[in-house]
Coordinates of C-alpha atoms in Angstrom, one line a residue:
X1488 CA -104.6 -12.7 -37.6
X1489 CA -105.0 -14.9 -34.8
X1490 CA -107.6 -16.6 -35.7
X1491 CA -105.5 -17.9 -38.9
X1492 CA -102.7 -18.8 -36.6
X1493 CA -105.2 -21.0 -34.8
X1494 CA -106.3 -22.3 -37.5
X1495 CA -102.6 -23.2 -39.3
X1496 CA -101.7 -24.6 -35.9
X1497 CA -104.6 -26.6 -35.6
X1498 CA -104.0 -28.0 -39.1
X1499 CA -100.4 -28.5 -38.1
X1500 CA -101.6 -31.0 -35.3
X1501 CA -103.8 -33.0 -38.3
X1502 CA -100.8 -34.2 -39.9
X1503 CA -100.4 -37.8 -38.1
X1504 CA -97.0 -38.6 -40.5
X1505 CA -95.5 -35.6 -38.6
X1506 CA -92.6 -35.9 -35.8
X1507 CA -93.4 -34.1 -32.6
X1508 CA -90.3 -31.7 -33.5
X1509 CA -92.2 -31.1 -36.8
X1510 CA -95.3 -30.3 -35.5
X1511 CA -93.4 -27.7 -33.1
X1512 CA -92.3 -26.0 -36.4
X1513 CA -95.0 -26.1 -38.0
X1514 CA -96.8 -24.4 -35.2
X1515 CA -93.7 -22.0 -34.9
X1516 CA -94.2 -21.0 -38.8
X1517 CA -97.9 -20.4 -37.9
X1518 CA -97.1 -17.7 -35.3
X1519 CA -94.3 -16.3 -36.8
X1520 CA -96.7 -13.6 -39.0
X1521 CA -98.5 -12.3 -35.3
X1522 CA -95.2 -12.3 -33.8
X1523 CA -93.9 -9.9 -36.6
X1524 CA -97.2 -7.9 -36.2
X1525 CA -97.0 -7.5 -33.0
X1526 CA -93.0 -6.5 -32.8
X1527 CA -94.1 -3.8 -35.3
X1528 CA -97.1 -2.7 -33.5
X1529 CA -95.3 -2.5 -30.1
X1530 CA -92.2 -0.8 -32.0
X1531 CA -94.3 1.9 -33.0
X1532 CA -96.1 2.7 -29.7
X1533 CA -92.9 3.0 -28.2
X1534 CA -91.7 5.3 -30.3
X1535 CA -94.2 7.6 -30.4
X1536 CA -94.0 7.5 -26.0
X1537 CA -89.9 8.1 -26.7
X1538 CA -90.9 11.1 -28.8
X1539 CA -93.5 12.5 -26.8
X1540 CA -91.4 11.5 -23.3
X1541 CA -88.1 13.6 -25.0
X1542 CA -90.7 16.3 -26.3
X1543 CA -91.7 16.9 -22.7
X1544 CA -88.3 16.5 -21.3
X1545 CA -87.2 19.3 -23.9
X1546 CA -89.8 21.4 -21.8
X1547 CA -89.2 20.3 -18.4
X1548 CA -84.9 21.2 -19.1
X1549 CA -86.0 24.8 -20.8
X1550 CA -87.8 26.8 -17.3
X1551 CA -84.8 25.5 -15.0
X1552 CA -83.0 28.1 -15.1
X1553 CA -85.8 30.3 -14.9
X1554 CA -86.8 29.3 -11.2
X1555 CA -84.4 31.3 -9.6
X1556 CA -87.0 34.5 -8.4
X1557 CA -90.3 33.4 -6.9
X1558 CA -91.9 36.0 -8.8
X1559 CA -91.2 34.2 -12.6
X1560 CA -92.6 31.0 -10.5
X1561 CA -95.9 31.4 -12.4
X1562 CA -95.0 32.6 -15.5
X1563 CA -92.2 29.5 -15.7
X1564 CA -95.2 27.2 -14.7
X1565 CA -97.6 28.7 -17.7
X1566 CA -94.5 28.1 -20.3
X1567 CA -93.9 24.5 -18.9
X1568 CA -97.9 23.9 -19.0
X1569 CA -97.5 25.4 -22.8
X1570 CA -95.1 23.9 -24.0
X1571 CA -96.2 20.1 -22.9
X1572 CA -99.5 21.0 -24.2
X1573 CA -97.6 21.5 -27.8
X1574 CA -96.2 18.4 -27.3
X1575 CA -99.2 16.1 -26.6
X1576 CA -100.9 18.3 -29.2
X1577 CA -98.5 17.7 -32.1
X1578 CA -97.9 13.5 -31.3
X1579 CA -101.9 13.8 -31.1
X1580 CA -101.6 14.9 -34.8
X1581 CA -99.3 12.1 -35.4
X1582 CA -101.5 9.0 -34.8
X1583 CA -103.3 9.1 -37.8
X1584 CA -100.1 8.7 -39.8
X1585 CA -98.4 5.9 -37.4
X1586 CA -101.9 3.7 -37.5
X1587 CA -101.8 4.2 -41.7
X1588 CA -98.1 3.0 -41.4
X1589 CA -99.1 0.2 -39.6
X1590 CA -101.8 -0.9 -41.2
X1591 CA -100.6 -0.9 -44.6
X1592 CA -97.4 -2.8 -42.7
X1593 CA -99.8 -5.2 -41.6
X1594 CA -102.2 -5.7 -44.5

């Protein structure tokens, strides 16, 4: 993708009847399609880290009111340790889906 925006902008910058101000849209049009792709790709990534950072939150919010005897200390620590290892675990499974979507998005 960016070697064809080179390559439009370049041949934007042949055109010796163009303005200045249409070369500057030219060029504009030329980066427009990686600008879009990378919006979506950057889009995606962040919501899988919203996902994943809410998925752990979940866990984090779920032992506090467990802490309140030592003794549960460990057993509170094991549940928090479980329950963000779900988390990774399922947004893991995840990825193969989000980079289909964004490939056919981006094909």
């Amino acid at each position: 993708m960016q070697g064809l925006m080179f390559r439009c902008s370049a041949g934007c910058c042949e055109d010796s009847q163009a303005t200045m101000q249409q070369v500057r849209q030219c060029i504009e049009r030329c980066h427009a399609p990686l600008a879009q792709a990378q919006a979506l790709v950057t889009s995606e990534l962040e919501k899988f880290q919203d996902g994943l950072a809410r998925c752990t939150m979940h866990c984090n919010d779920k032992p506090k009111d467990s802490i309140d005897a030592e003794s549960k200390q460990l057993q509170v620590k094991r549940q928090l340790e479980s329950c963000v290892t779900k988390c990774v675990d399922d947004h893991i499974n995840l990825i193969p889906t989000m980079t289909k979507k964004m490939k056919e998005s981006l094909s």
